[in-house]
XYZ file of C-alpha atoms in Angstrom:
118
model
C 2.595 -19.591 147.247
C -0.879 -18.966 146.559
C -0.712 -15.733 148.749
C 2.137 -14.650 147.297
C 0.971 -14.947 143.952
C -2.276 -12.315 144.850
C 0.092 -10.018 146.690
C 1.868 -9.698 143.349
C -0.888 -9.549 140.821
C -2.846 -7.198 143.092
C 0.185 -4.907 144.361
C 1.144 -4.089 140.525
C -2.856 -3.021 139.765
C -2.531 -1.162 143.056
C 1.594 0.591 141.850
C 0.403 1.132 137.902
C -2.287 2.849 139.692
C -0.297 5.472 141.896
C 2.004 5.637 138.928
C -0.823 6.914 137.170
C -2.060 9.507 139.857
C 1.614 10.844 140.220
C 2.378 11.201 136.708
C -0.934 12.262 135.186
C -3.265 15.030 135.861
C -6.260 11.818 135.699
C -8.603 12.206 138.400
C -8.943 8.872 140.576
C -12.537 8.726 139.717
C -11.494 8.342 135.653
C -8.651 5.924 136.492
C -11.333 4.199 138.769
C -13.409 3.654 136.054
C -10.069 3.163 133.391
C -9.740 -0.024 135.964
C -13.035 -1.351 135.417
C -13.122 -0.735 131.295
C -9.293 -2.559 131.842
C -11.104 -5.230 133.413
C -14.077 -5.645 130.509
C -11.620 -5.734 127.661
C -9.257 -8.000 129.177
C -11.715 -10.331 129.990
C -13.392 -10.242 126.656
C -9.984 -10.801 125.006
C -9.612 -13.605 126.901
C -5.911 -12.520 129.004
C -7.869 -11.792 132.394
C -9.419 -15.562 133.182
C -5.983 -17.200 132.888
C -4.899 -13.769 135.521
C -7.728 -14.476 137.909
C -7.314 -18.456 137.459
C -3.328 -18.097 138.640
C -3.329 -14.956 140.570
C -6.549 -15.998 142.379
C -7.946 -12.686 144.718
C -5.266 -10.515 143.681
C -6.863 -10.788 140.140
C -10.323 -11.029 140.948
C -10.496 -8.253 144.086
C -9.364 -5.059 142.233
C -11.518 -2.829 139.919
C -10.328 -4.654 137.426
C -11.483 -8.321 138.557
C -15.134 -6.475 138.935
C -15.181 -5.191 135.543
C -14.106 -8.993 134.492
C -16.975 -10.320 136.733
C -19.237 -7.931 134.509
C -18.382 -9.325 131.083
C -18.097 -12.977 132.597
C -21.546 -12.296 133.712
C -23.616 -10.768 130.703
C -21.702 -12.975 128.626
C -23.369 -15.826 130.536
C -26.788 -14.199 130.375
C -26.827 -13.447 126.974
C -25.688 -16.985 125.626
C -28.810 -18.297 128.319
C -31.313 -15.459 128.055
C -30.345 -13.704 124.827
C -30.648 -9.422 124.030
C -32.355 -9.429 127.845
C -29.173 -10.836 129.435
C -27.466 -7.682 128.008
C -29.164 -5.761 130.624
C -29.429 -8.465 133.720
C -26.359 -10.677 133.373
C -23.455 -8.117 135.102
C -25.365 -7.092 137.788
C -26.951 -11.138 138.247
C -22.705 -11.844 138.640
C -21.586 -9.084 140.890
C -24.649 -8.959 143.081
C -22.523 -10.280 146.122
C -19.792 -7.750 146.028
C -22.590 -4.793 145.299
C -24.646 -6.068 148.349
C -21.509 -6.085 150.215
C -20.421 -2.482 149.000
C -24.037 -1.079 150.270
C -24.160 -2.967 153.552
C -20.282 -2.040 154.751
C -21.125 1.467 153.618
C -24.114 1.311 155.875
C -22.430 0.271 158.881
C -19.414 2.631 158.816
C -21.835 5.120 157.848
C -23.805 4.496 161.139
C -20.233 3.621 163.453
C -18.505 6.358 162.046
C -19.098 9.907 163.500
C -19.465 12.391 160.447
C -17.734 15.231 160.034
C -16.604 18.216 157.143
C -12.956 17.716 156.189
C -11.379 21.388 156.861
């Protein structure tokens, strides 16, 4: 069930997305980003926890779930650190997926044989 539940959650992200590439004239850089502000506000409303708590990866994978993991994190840093945790406290929380993001890169980037798209 608990797989079924992140298919879900994370295949409607993934289907308002494409909605919003075939309807708009948005670029897929500013709905990128749209994902991740989505993800901030939700999470400081408080709708997105409750998401992430039911929906478990399929929540907490997309843009969305990184902008959360942001807010969760200088929230955190602020109520421990104060006006410094502003500035330390999102990347502190998503320093695992950014590590991640730079060492994949990396490897495909060495594996993969470049070339100019024609």
């Amino acid at each position: 069930m608990e797989y079924l539940k992140a298919f879900l959650v994370g295949g409607l992200l993934c289907v308002v997305g494409q909605v919003v590439i075939d309807r708009t004239k948005l670029t897929p850089a500013r709905i990128l980003v749209a994902y991740v502000i989505a993800g901030i506000v939700l999470g400081a409303l408080g709708v997105y926890e409750p998401l992430v708590k039911w929906a478990g990866a399929g929540a907490s994978v997309p843009l969305t779930g990184f902008g959360y993991t942001l807010a969760k994190g200088v929230r955190r840093a602020v109520e421990e650190k104060g006006l410094l945790g502003a500035f330390t406290g999102g990347l502190t929380a998503a320093a695992g997926g950014i590590a991640a993001s730079i060492l994949f890169g990396y490897f495909f980037a060495l594996v993969c044989k470049p070339h100019e798209k024609s």
